[in-house]
CSV table of C-alpha atoms in Angstrom, one decimal:
chain,number,residue,atom,x,y,z
A,266,MET,CA,30.0,-2.5,36.8
A,267,ARG,CA,28.5,-5.9,36.7
A,268,THR,CA,30.5,-8.9,35.5
A,269,PRO,CA,28.8,-11.5,33.2
A,270,LEU,CA,28.4,-13.7,36.2
A,271,THR,CA,26.7,-11.0,38.4
A,272,ARG,CA,24.5,-10.1,35.4
A,273,GLU,CA,23.4,-13.7,35.1
A,274,LEU,CA,22.7,-13.9,38.9
A,275,HIS,CA,20.8,-10.6,38.7
A,276,ASP,CA,18.7,-11.9,35.8
A,277,LEU,CA,18.0,-15.1,37.7
A,278,LEU,CA,16.8,-13.2,40.7
A,279,GLU,CA,14.6,-10.9,38.5
A,280,ARG,CA,13.0,-13.9,36.8
A,281,GLY,CA,12.2,-15.4,40.2
A,282,ARG,CA,10.5,-12.1,41.2
A,283,ASP,CA,8.7,-12.2,37.9
A,284,ARG,CA,10.3,-8.9,36.7
A,285,GLN,CA,12.0,-10.2,33.6
A,286,LEU,CA,10.3,-11.5,30.4
A,287,ARG,CA,11.7,-13.0,27.3
A,288,LEU,CA,9.6,-12.3,24.2
A,289,ALA,CA,10.3,-13.9,20.8
A,290,VAL,CA,9.0,-12.2,17.7
A,291,THR,CA,8.8,-14.9,15.1
A,292,GLY,CA,7.3,-15.3,11.7
A,293,LEU,CA,8.2,-16.4,8.2
A,294,SER,CA,10.0,-14.2,5.7
A,295,ARG,CA,8.2,-10.9,4.9
A,296,SER,CA,5.7,-11.2,7.8
A,297,GLY,CA,6.7,-7.9,9.2
A,298,LYS,CA,9.0,-8.7,12.1
A,299,THR,CA,11.3,-5.7,11.6
A,300,ALA,CA,8.4,-3.3,11.5
A,301,PHE,CA,6.8,-5.0,14.5
A,302,LEU,CA,9.9,-4.8,16.7
A,303,THR,CA,10.6,-1.2,15.7
A,304,SER,CA,7.0,-0.2,16.5
A,305,LEU,CA,7.0,-2.0,19.8
A,306,VAL,CA,10.1,-0.2,21.0
A,307,ASN,CA,8.8,3.1,19.7
A,308,GLN,CA,5.4,2.8,21.4
A,309,LEU,CA,7.0,1.9,24.7
A,310,ARG,CA,9.5,4.7,24.4
A,311,HIS,CA,6.7,7.2,23.9
A,312,ALA,CA,4.4,5.7,26.6
A,313,GLY,CA,3.3,8.3,29.1
A,314,LEU,CA,3.6,11.0,26.4
A,315,GLU,CA,1.8,11.1,23.1
A,316,ALA,CA,1.6,7.4,22.2
A,317,ARG,CA,-1.9,6.0,21.5
A,318,LEU,CA,-2.0,2.9,23.7
A,319,ASP,CA,-5.6,3.0,24.9
A,320,LEU,CA,-5.9,-0.8,24.9
A,321,LEU,CA,-3.0,-1.2,27.3
A,322,PRO,CA,-4.4,-0.5,30.8
A,323,ALA,CA,-1.1,0.6,32.3
A,324,ALA,CA,-0.8,3.3,29.6
A,325,ARG,CA,-4.5,4.2,29.6
A,326,GLU,CA,-4.4,4.7,33.4
A,327,GLY,CA,-1.2,6.8,33.3
A,328,ARG,CA,0.9,4.2,35.1
A,329,LEU,CA,3.3,3.3,32.2
A,330,LEU,CA,6.2,5.8,32.6
A,331,GLY,CA,8.2,4.7,29.5
A,332,ALA,CA,11.1,2.5,28.5
A,333,ARG,CA,14.7,2.8,27.6
A,334,ARG,CA,17.2,0.5,25.9
A,335,VAL,CA,19.8,-1.1,28.2
A,336,GLN,CA,22.7,-3.4,27.6
A,337,GLN,CA,21.6,-6.9,26.7
A,338,GLN,CA,22.9,-10.0,28.4
A,339,ASP,CA,24.5,-11.8,25.4
A,340,LEU,CA,27.1,-9.3,24.0
A,341,ALA,CA,27.9,-11.8,21.2
A,342,VAL,CA,24.5,-11.3,19.5
A,343,PRO,CA,23.9,-8.2,17.3
A,344,ARG,CA,21.6,-5.6,18.7
A,345,PHE,CA,18.4,-5.1,16.9
A,346,PRO,CA,19.0,-2.1,14.6
A,347,TYR,CA,16.3,0.2,16.0
A,348,ASP,CA,18.1,3.4,15.2
A,349,GLN,CA,18.7,2.5,11.6
A,350,ALA,CA,15.0,1.5,11.3
A,351,MET,CA,13.9,4.9,12.6
A,352,LEU,CA,16.2,6.7,10.3
A,353,ALA,CA,14.4,5.1,7.4
A,354,LEU,CA,11.0,5.9,8.8
A,355,ASP,CA,12.0,9.5,9.5
A,356,ASP,CA,13.2,10.0,5.9
A,357,GLN,CA,11.3,12.2,3.5
A,358,PRO,CA,9.4,10.4,2.1
A,359,PRO,CA,9.5,7.6,4.8
A,360,ARG,CA,11.0,4.3,3.8
A,361,TRP,CA,10.5,0.8,5.1
A,362,PRO,CA,13.4,-0.4,7.3
A,363,GLU,CA,15.7,-3.0,5.8
A,364,PRO,CA,14.7,-6.5,7.0
A,365,THR,CA,17.1,-8.1,9.5
A,366,ARG,CA,19.3,-10.8,8.0
A,367,GLY,CA,20.4,-12.6,11.2
A,368,ILE,CA,19.7,-13.1,14.9
A,369,SER,CA,19.3,-9.9,16.9
A,370,GLU,CA,18.3,-9.0,20.4
A,371,LEU,CA,17.3,-5.9,22.3
A,372,ARG,CA,16.7,-5.3,26.1
A,373,LEU,CA,14.2,-2.7,27.4
A,374,ALA,CA,13.8,-1.5,30.9
A,375,ILE,CA,10.2,-0.6,31.3
A,376,ARG,CA,9.2,1.7,34.3
A,377,TYR,CA,5.6,1.6,35.6
A,378,ARG,CA,3.5,2.2,38.7
A,379,PRO,CA,1.6,-0.8,40.0
A,380,ALA,CA,-2.2,-0.7,40.0
A,381,ARG,CA,-2.2,-1.1,43.8
A,382,ARG,CA,-0.1,1.6,45.3
A,383,GLY,CA,2.1,1.1,48.4
A,384,LEU,CA,1.6,3.0,51.6
A,385,LEU,CA,3.7,5.9,50.4
A,386,GLY,CA,1.8,6.0,47.1
A,387,GLY,CA,4.9,6.7,44.9
A,388,GLU,CA,6.2,3.2,44.3
A,389,THR,CA,7.6,2.5,40.8
A,390,ARG,CA,8.7,-0.8,39.4
A,391,GLN,CA,10.7,-2.0,36.5
A,392,LEU,CA,10.1,-4.8,34.1
A,393,THR,CA,13.1,-6.0,32.0
A,394,LEU,CA,11.9,-7.1,28.5
A,395,ASP,CA,14.2,-9.1,26.3
A,396,LEU,CA,13.2,-9.1,22.7
A,397,PHE,CA,14.5,-11.7,20.2
A,398,ASP,CA,14.3,-11.6,16.4
A,399,TYR,CA,15.2,-14.5,14.1
A,400,PRO,CA,15.3,-14.8,10.3
A,401,GLY,CA,12.1,-16.3,9.1
A,402,GLU,CA,14.2,-18.6,6.8
A,403,TRP,CA,16.0,-20.1,9.8
A,404,LEU,CA,12.7,-20.8,11.6
A,405,LEU,CA,11.8,-23.2,8.7
A,406,ASP,CA,14.5,-25.6,9.9
A,407,LEU,CA,12.9,-26.4,13.3
A,408,PRO,CA,10.5,-29.0,11.8
A,409,LEU,CA,13.6,-30.9,10.5
A,410,LEU,CA,14.2,-32.1,14.0
A,411,GLY,CA,11.2,-34.4,13.6
A,412,HIS,CA,12.6,-36.2,10.6
A,413,ASP,CA,15.4,-38.4,9.5
A,414,TYR,CA,16.8,-38.0,5.9
A,415,LEU,CA,14.4,-40.6,4.4
A,416,SER,CA,11.2,-39.1,5.9
A,417,TRP,CA,12.3,-35.6,5.1
A,418,SER,CA,13.0,-36.5,1.5
A,419,ARG,CA,9.5,-38.0,1.2
A,420,ALA,CA,7.9,-34.9,2.8
A,421,GLN,CA,9.3,-32.5,0.2
A,422,ARG,CA,7.0,-31.3,-2.5
A,423,HIS,CA,8.8,-30.4,-5.7
A,424,ASP,CA,7.3,-32.7,-8.3
A,425,GLY,CA,4.0,-32.7,-10.2
A,426,GLY,CA,2.7,-29.9,-12.5
A,427,SER,CA,2.5,-27.1,-10.0
A,428,GLU,CA,4.0,-23.7,-10.3
A,429,ARG,CA,6.3,-24.5,-7.4
A,430,ALA,CA,7.6,-27.6,-9.2
A,431,ALA,CA,8.4,-25.5,-12.3
A,432,LEU,CA,10.8,-23.4,-10.2
A,433,PHE,CA,12.8,-26.6,-9.4
A,434,ALA,CA,12.8,-27.9,-13.0
A,435,ASP,CA,16.6,-27.7,-13.4
A,436,TRP,CA,17.2,-29.5,-10.1
A,437,HIS,CA,14.6,-32.1,-10.8
A,438,ARG,CA,16.1,-33.0,-14.2
A,439,ALA,CA,19.5,-33.4,-12.6
A,440,VAL,CA,18.4,-35.4,-9.6
A,441,ALA,CA,16.2,-37.7,-11.7
A,442,ALA,CA,19.2,-39.4,-13.2
A,443,LEU,CA,20.8,-40.2,-9.8
A,444,ASP,CA,21.0,-43.7,-8.3
A,445,PRO,CA,21.1,-43.7,-4.4
A,446,ALA,CA,23.5,-46.6,-4.5
A,447,GLU,CA,26.1,-45.0,-6.8
A,448,GLU,CA,29.4,-43.8,-5.5
A,449,VAL,CA,29.1,-40.2,-4.7
A,450,ASP,CA,30.8,-37.6,-7.0
A,451,GLU,CA,31.5,-34.7,-4.7
A,452,ALA,CA,31.7,-32.1,-7.5
A,453,ARG,CA,28.4,-33.2,-9.1
A,454,LEU,CA,26.7,-33.4,-5.7
A,455,ALA,CA,27.7,-29.7,-5.0
A,456,GLU,CA,26.4,-28.7,-8.4
A,457,ILE,CA,23.0,-30.4,-7.8
A,458,ALA,CA,22.8,-28.9,-4.3
A,459,GLU,CA,23.3,-25.4,-5.8
A,460,LEU,CA,20.5,-26.1,-8.3
A,461,TYR,CA,18.3,-27.0,-5.3
A,462,ALA,CA,19.3,-23.9,-3.5
A,463,ARG,CA,18.4,-21.8,-6.6
A,464,GLY,CA,15.0,-23.4,-6.7
A,465,LEU,CA,14.5,-22.5,-3.0
A,466,ARG,CA,15.5,-18.9,-3.7
A,467,ALA,CA,13.2,-18.6,-6.7
A,468,ALA,CA,10.3,-20.1,-4.7
A,469,ARG,CA,10.9,-17.6,-2.0
A,470,GLU,CA,10.8,-14.7,-4.5
A,471,ALA,CA,7.6,-16.2,-6.0
A,472,GLY,CA,5.9,-16.0,-2.6
A,473,PHE,CA,6.2,-19.6,-1.3
A,474,ALA,CA,6.8,-20.2,2.4
A,475,ASP,CA,7.4,-24.0,3.0
A,476,LEU,CA,11.1,-24.0,2.1
A,477,GLN,CA,13.7,-26.3,3.6
A,478,PRO,CA,16.5,-26.2,4.6
A,479,GLY,CA,16.2,-22.5,5.6
A,480,ARG,CA,19.9,-21.9,5.8
A,481,PHE,CA,20.1,-22.5,2.1
A,482,LEU,CA,18.3,-19.2,1.8
A,483,LEU,CA,20.4,-17.3,4.3
A,484,PRO,CA,23.7,-19.3,4.5
A,485,GLY,CA,25.8,-16.6,6.2
A,486,GLU,CA,29.2,-18.0,7.2
A,487,LEU,CA,28.2,-21.5,6.0
A,488,GLU,CA,28.3,-20.4,2.3
A,489,GLY,CA,30.0,-23.1,0.3
A,490,ALA,CA,30.3,-25.5,3.2
A,491,PRO,CA,29.6,-29.2,2.6
A,492,VAL,CA,27.0,-29.1,5.4
A,493,LEU,CA,24.8,-27.1,2.9
A,494,GLN,CA,25.4,-29.4,0.0
A,495,PHE,CA,22.6,-31.9,0.3
A,496,PHE,CA,19.1,-32.2,-1.1
A,497,PRO,CA,16.1,-34.6,-1.0
A,498,LEU,CA,16.0,-37.7,-3.2
A,499,PRO,CA,12.6,-38.0,-4.9
A,500,GLY,CA,11.1,-41.4,-5.3
A,501,ILE,CA,12.7,-43.2,-2.4
A,502,ARG,CA,10.2,-45.3,-0.4
A,503,GLU,CA,9.7,-46.1,3.2
A,504,ALA,CA,9.6,-49.8,2.2
A,505,ASP,CA,13.3,-49.4,1.1
A,506,ARG,CA,14.5,-48.1,4.4
A,507,ASP,CA,16.5,-51.1,5.4
A,508,GLU,CA,18.0,-51.6,2.0
A,509,LEU,CA,19.0,-47.9,1.8
A,510,ALA,CA,20.5,-48.0,5.4
A,511,ALA,CA,22.7,-50.9,4.3
A,512,LEU,CA,24.4,-48.9,1.5
A,513,PRO,CA,28.1,-48.2,1.9
A,514,ALA,CA,29.3,-45.0,3.4
A,515,GLU,CA,30.6,-43.7,0.1
A,516,SER,CA,27.2,-44.1,-1.6
A,517,LEU,CA,25.2,-41.1,-2.7
A,518,TYR,CA,22.4,-41.9,-0.3
A,519,ALA,CA,24.7,-42.5,2.7
A,520,THR,CA,26.5,-39.2,2.0
A,521,LEU,CA,23.3,-37.2,1.7
A,522,ALA,CA,21.9,-38.8,4.9
A,523,ARG,CA,25.1,-38.1,6.8
A,524,ARG,CA,25.1,-34.4,5.8
A,525,PHE,CA,21.4,-34.1,6.7
A,526,ARG,CA,22.2,-35.5,10.2
A,527,HIS,CA,25.2,-33.2,10.6
A,528,TYR,CA,22.9,-30.3,9.6
A,529,GLN,CA,20.4,-31.4,12.3
A,530,GLN,CA,23.0,-31.9,15.0
A,531,HIS,CA,25.3,-28.9,14.4
A,532,ILE,CA,23.1,-26.3,12.8
A,533,VAL,CA,19.5,-26.8,13.8
A,534,LYS,CA,19.7,-28.3,17.3
A,535,PRO,CA,22.2,-25.6,18.7
A,536,PHE,CA,19.9,-22.9,17.3
A,537,TYR,CA,16.9,-24.4,19.0
A,538,ARG,CA,18.8,-25.1,22.3
A,539,GLU,CA,20.5,-21.8,22.6
A,540,HIS,CA,17.6,-19.6,21.5
A,541,PHE,CA,14.2,-21.0,21.2
A,542,ARG,CA,14.1,-22.8,24.5
A,543,ARG,CA,14.7,-19.6,26.3
A,544,PHE,CA,11.4,-17.9,25.5
A,545,ASP,CA,8.7,-17.0,28.0
A,546,ARG,CA,6.3,-15.6,25.5
A,547,GLN,CA,5.9,-15.4,21.7
A,548,ILE,CA,4.2,-13.6,19.0
A,549,VAL,CA,3.9,-15.3,15.6
A,550,LEU,CA,3.4,-12.8,12.7
A,551,VAL,CA,1.6,-14.1,9.6
A,552,ASP,CA,1.3,-12.3,6.3
A,553,VAL,CA,-2.2,-13.7,5.5
A,554,LEU,CA,-3.0,-11.0,3.0
A,555,GLY,CA,0.1,-11.6,0.9
A,556,ALA,CA,-0.6,-15.3,0.6
A,557,LEU,CA,-4.3,-14.6,-0.1
A,558,ASN,CA,-3.3,-12.3,-2.9
A,559,ALA,CA,-0.8,-14.8,-4.4
A,560,GLY,CA,-3.3,-17.6,-5.0
A,561,PRO,CA,-4.3,-21.0,-3.8
A,562,GLU,CA,-1.0,-22.8,-4.2
A,563,ARG,CA,0.9,-20.3,-2.1
A,564,PHE,CA,-1.9,-20.0,0.4
A,565,GLU,CA,-1.9,-23.8,1.0
A,566,ASP,CA,1.9,-23.6,1.1
A,567,LEU,CA,1.8,-21.0,3.9
A,568,SER,CA,-0.7,-23.1,5.9
A,569,ARG,CA,1.6,-26.2,5.7
A,570,ALA,CA,4.7,-24.2,6.7
A,571,LEU,CA,2.9,-22.6,9.7
A,572,THR,CA,1.4,-25.9,10.9
A,573,ASN,CA,4.8,-27.6,10.8
A,574,LEU,CA,6.5,-24.6,12.5
A,575,MET,CA,4.0,-24.4,15.3
A,576,GLN,CA,4.5,-28.0,16.2
A,577,SER,CA,8.2,-27.3,16.8
A,578,PHE,CA,7.7,-24.9,19.7
A,579,ASP,CA,7.6,-25.9,23.3
A,580,TYR,CA,4.3,-24.6,24.7
A,581,GLY,CA,3.0,-25.1,28.2
A,582,ARG,CA,2.4,-23.5,31.6
A,583,ARG,CA,5.3,-23.2,34.0
A,584,SER,CA,5.8,-23.4,37.7
A,585,LEU,CA,8.4,-21.1,39.4
A,586,LEU,CA,11.0,-23.8,39.1
A,587,THR,CA,10.5,-24.4,35.5
A,588,ARG,CA,10.4,-20.6,34.9
A,589,LEU,CA,13.9,-20.3,36.4
A,590,PHE,CA,15.5,-23.4,35.0
A,591,ALA,CA,13.5,-24.7,32.0
A,592,PRO,CA,11.5,-21.9,30.4
A,593,ARG,CA,8.6,-22.7,28.2
A,594,ILE,CA,6.3,-20.4,26.3
A,595,ASP,CA,3.3,-19.7,28.5
A,596,ARG,CA,1.5,-17.1,26.5
A,597,LEU,CA,1.2,-16.8,22.7
A,598,ALA,CA,-0.2,-14.2,20.3
A,599,ILE,CA,-0.8,-15.0,16.6
A,600,ALA,CA,-1.2,-11.9,14.5
A,601,ALA,CA,-2.2,-11.2,11.0
A,602,THR,CA,0.0,-8.3,9.9
A,603,LYS,CA,-0.6,-5.4,7.5
A,604,ALA,CA,-4.2,-5.0,8.6
A,605,ASP,CA,-4.1,-1.4,7.2
A,606,HIS,CA,-4.0,-3.0,3.7
A,607,VAL,CA,-7.7,-3.8,4.1
A,608,THR,CA,-10.6,-1.6,5.2
A,609,PRO,CA,-11.5,-1.6,8.9
A,610,GLU,CA,-14.7,-3.6,8.5
A,611,GLN,CA,-12.6,-6.5,7.1
A,612,HIS,CA,-10.4,-6.8,10.2
A,613,GLY,CA,-12.7,-9.2,12.0
A,614,ARG,CA,-12.8,-11.4,8.9
A,615,LEU,CA,-9.0,-11.3,8.7
A,616,VAL,CA,-8.8,-12.7,12.3
A,617,ALA,CA,-11.3,-15.4,11.5
A,618,LEU,CA,-9.3,-16.4,8.4
A,619,LEU,CA,-6.1,-16.5,10.5
A,620,GLU,CA,-7.8,-18.8,13.0
A,621,ALA,CA,-9.1,-21.0,10.3
A,622,LEU,CA,-5.6,-21.2,8.7
A,623,LEU,CA,-4.2,-22.4,12.1
A,624,ALA,CA,-7.1,-24.4,13.3
A,625,ASP,CA,-5.3,-27.5,14.2
A,626,PRO,CA,-2.4,-25.9,16.0
A,627,LEU,CA,-4.8,-23.7,17.9
A,628,LYS,CA,-6.8,-26.7,19.0
A,629,ASP,CA,-3.6,-28.3,20.3
A,630,LEU,CA,-2.6,-25.2,22.2
A,631,ARG,CA,-6.0,-24.8,23.9
A,632,PHE,CA,-6.0,-28.5,24.8
A,633,ALA,CA,-2.6,-27.9,26.5
A,634,ASP,CA,-4.2,-24.9,28.3
A,635,VAL,CA,-1.8,-22.4,26.7
A,636,PRO,CA,-3.3,-18.9,26.6
A,637,VAL,CA,-3.4,-17.9,23.0
A,638,ARG,CA,-5.0,-14.9,21.2
A,639,ALA,CA,-5.4,-14.2,17.5
A,640,LEU,CA,-5.6,-10.6,16.3
A,641,SER,CA,-4.9,-8.4,13.4
A,642,LEU,CA,-2.6,-5.4,13.5
A,643,ALA,CA,-0.5,-3.0,11.5
A,644,ALA,CA,2.7,-2.3,13.4
A,645,ILE,CA,3.3,0.8,11.3
A,646,ARG,CA,0.4,2.2,9.4
A,647,ALA,CA,0.7,2.8,5.6
A,648,THR,CA,-2.9,3.9,4.8
A,649,HIS,CA,-5.8,6.0,5.9
A,650,SER,CA,-9.3,4.5,5.7
A,651,ARG,CA,-11.9,6.6,3.8
A,652,GLU,CA,-15.5,6.4,2.6
A,653,VAL,CA,-16.1,7.3,-1.0
A,654,SER,CA,-19.4,7.9,-2.8
A,655,GLN,CA,-20.2,5.4,-5.5
A,656,GLN,CA,-23.5,5.3,-7.3
A,657,GLY,CA,-25.3,7.1,-4.4
A,658,ARG,CA,-23.8,5.0,-1.6
A,659,ARG,CA,-20.9,5.2,0.7
A,660,THR,CA,-18.1,2.6,0.0
A,661,PRO,CA,-15.1,2.0,2.3
A,662,ALA,CA,-11.7,2.6,0.7
A,663,LEU,CA,-8.0,3.1,1.5
A,664,ARG,CA,-5.7,5.9,0.6
A,665,GLY,CA,-2.0,5.6,0.6
A,666,THR,CA,1.2,6.2,-1.4
A,667,THR,CA,2.5,3.3,-3.4
A,668,LEU,CA,6.2,2.3,-3.4
A,669,ALA,CA,6.5,4.1,-6.7
A,670,GLY,CA,5.3,7.4,-5.0
A,671,GLU,CA,1.8,7.4,-6.5
A,672,SER,CA,-1.1,8.5,-4.4
A,673,LEU,CA,-3.8,5.8,-4.7
A,674,LEU,CA,-7.4,5.4,-3.5
A,675,LEU,CA,-8.8,1.8,-3.7
A,676,PHE,CA,-11.0,-0.9,-2.2
A,677,PRO,CA,-8.7,-3.9,-2.1
A,678,GLY,CA,-11.6,-6.5,-1.9
A,679,GLU,CA,-13.2,-8.7,0.7
A,680,VAL,CA,-11.3,-11.1,2.9
A,681,PRO,CA,-13.0,-14.5,3.4
A,682,ASP,CA,-13.8,-15.4,7.0
A,683,ARG,CA,-13.0,-19.1,6.4
A,684,LEU,CA,-10.6,-21.1,4.3
A,685,PRO,CA,-11.3,-20.1,0.7
A,686,GLY,CA,-12.7,-22.8,-1.6
A,687,ALA,CA,-12.3,-23.2,-5.3
A,688,ASP,CA,-15.1,-20.7,-6.0
A,689,PHE,CA,-13.2,-17.9,-4.2
A,690,TRP,CA,-10.1,-18.4,-6.3
A,691,THR,CA,-12.1,-18.3,-9.5
A,692,ARG,CA,-13.8,-15.0,-8.7
A,693,GLN,CA,-11.1,-13.5,-6.4
A,694,GLY,CA,-10.7,-9.8,-6.8
A,695,PHE,CA,-8.4,-9.1,-3.8
A,696,ASP,CA,-5.7,-6.6,-4.6
A,697,PHE,CA,-2.9,-6.4,-2.1
A,698,THR,CA,-1.0,-3.2,-2.9
A,699,ALA,CA,2.2,-2.3,-1.1
A,700,PHE,CA,2.4,1.2,0.3
A,701,LEU,CA,5.0,3.5,1.8
A,702,PRO,CA,4.7,4.2,5.6
A,703,LEU,CA,2.5,7.2,6.5
A,704,PRO,CA,4.4,10.4,6.9
A,705,ARG,CA,4.5,11.9,10.4
A,706,GLU,CA,6.3,14.7,12.3
A,707,LYS,CA,9.8,13.7,13.2
A,708,GLY,CA,9.9,12.4,16.8
A,709,ALA,CA,6.2,11.6,16.9
A,710,PRO,CA,5.2,8.0,17.7
A,711,LEU,CA,4.7,5.6,14.9
A,712,PRO,CA,1.0,5.3,13.8
A,713,HIS,CA,-0.3,1.8,14.2
A,714,ILE,CA,-3.4,-0.4,14.5
A,715,ARG,CA,-3.8,-2.5,17.6
A,716,MET,CA,-0.2,-2.6,18.7
A,717,ASP,CA,-1.6,-1.7,22.1
A,718,ALA,CA,-3.8,-4.8,22.1
A,719,ALA,CA,-0.7,-6.9,21.3
A,720,LEU,CA,1.3,-5.3,24.1
A,721,ASP,CA,-1.6,-5.8,26.5
A,722,TRP,CA,-1.7,-9.5,25.7
A,723,LEU,CA,2.0,-10.1,25.8
A,724,ILE,CA,3.2,-8.0,28.8
A,725,GLY,CA,0.1,-6.3,30.2
A,726,ASP,CA,-0.3,-8.7,33.2
A,727,LYS,CA,3.3,-7.9,34.2
A,728,LEU,CA,2.5,-4.2,34.5
A,729,SER,CA,-0.5,-4.6,36.9
């Protein structure tokens, strides 16, 4: 039996031999991380049998023998609840798995035959794949590392006449009467912080994505702690920086700034250092269709949140030494999820829209020579595509079962292949309808769209 030290030495050796890979599955809340991870494990478990993975050469050529779950390295981190997810999907009718609410990991041992056989012809190899899942809400905190309290306050967008601002109306009324120089009232500060947290939760339920601090949405063991009792101060100016910095320690401004720094140093930085700097590869999942359906304000909000998030990751190529001792993400996939919620001829437009949404981060990645691929996928299919006859012509449509159990046939609308302008929003007829997963025989692999393409991009080169 291996001790923790021997396990670490074994992992270090395997990384040096390029037989261990750390893959982060990231994305904002409701982007489909739980479905993606469940499907990824399920497809690899069925590889070599009945799984449809034609776009993954090792599977298409019969060299991928399968995968099994093995003990992960960090026993203090919860294991990704794959079995519970499959129980939901095996139910009658099938249900979507519950989204994960915290950090989870899962380690797979993948067996395959190399493309070039040895002299004896029967050589098999093993790739250890570590999968990491993080709450989308916590990811939103990474951009905070690029701010101090004053610049963060100025960057928050909760005023004006927008729908988002209306969700923060109670907080805005309370904070408007505050003076940064006044002596802090701890009880009142906690009340206003709770009003701010309520605004964040309401904004999340309304479909907004750019919400900070993320731990206010999923506080966990920090519930009620002073470190989660701060908020931005509207109206403070960069020109007042020196004057604000000179305020006494017991002032409202100094107290809020101190708590913001503590949050950065003791919540965000350890999360980044202990988890995000360990990745080799990453897939960022994006619910483009949900934002498109929700309207221009939420769509722009998603774009802003993703751009800020992408700037927080450490991307770049690695030598063997950096691979062993300072891992950096060297291959990236960006995926528009729930592609089965539009008809197949719209999938190319969905990818084009995703690339337009992330145009600036993609330019930076390509300038840094980081291999990146954008694609659309459905980790677990919920619809069948059909053609129906309308007024003498064939029209593409989708058939699925709604969450209420109703069988529905519809054409959800056209996806723009570029960032939508004002004319799109005035005539928009896009209808994003949530469906139950497709039923299947128990034990059969999960139906999907382009999970094999994602697997090929993320791990295919390690199976050659």
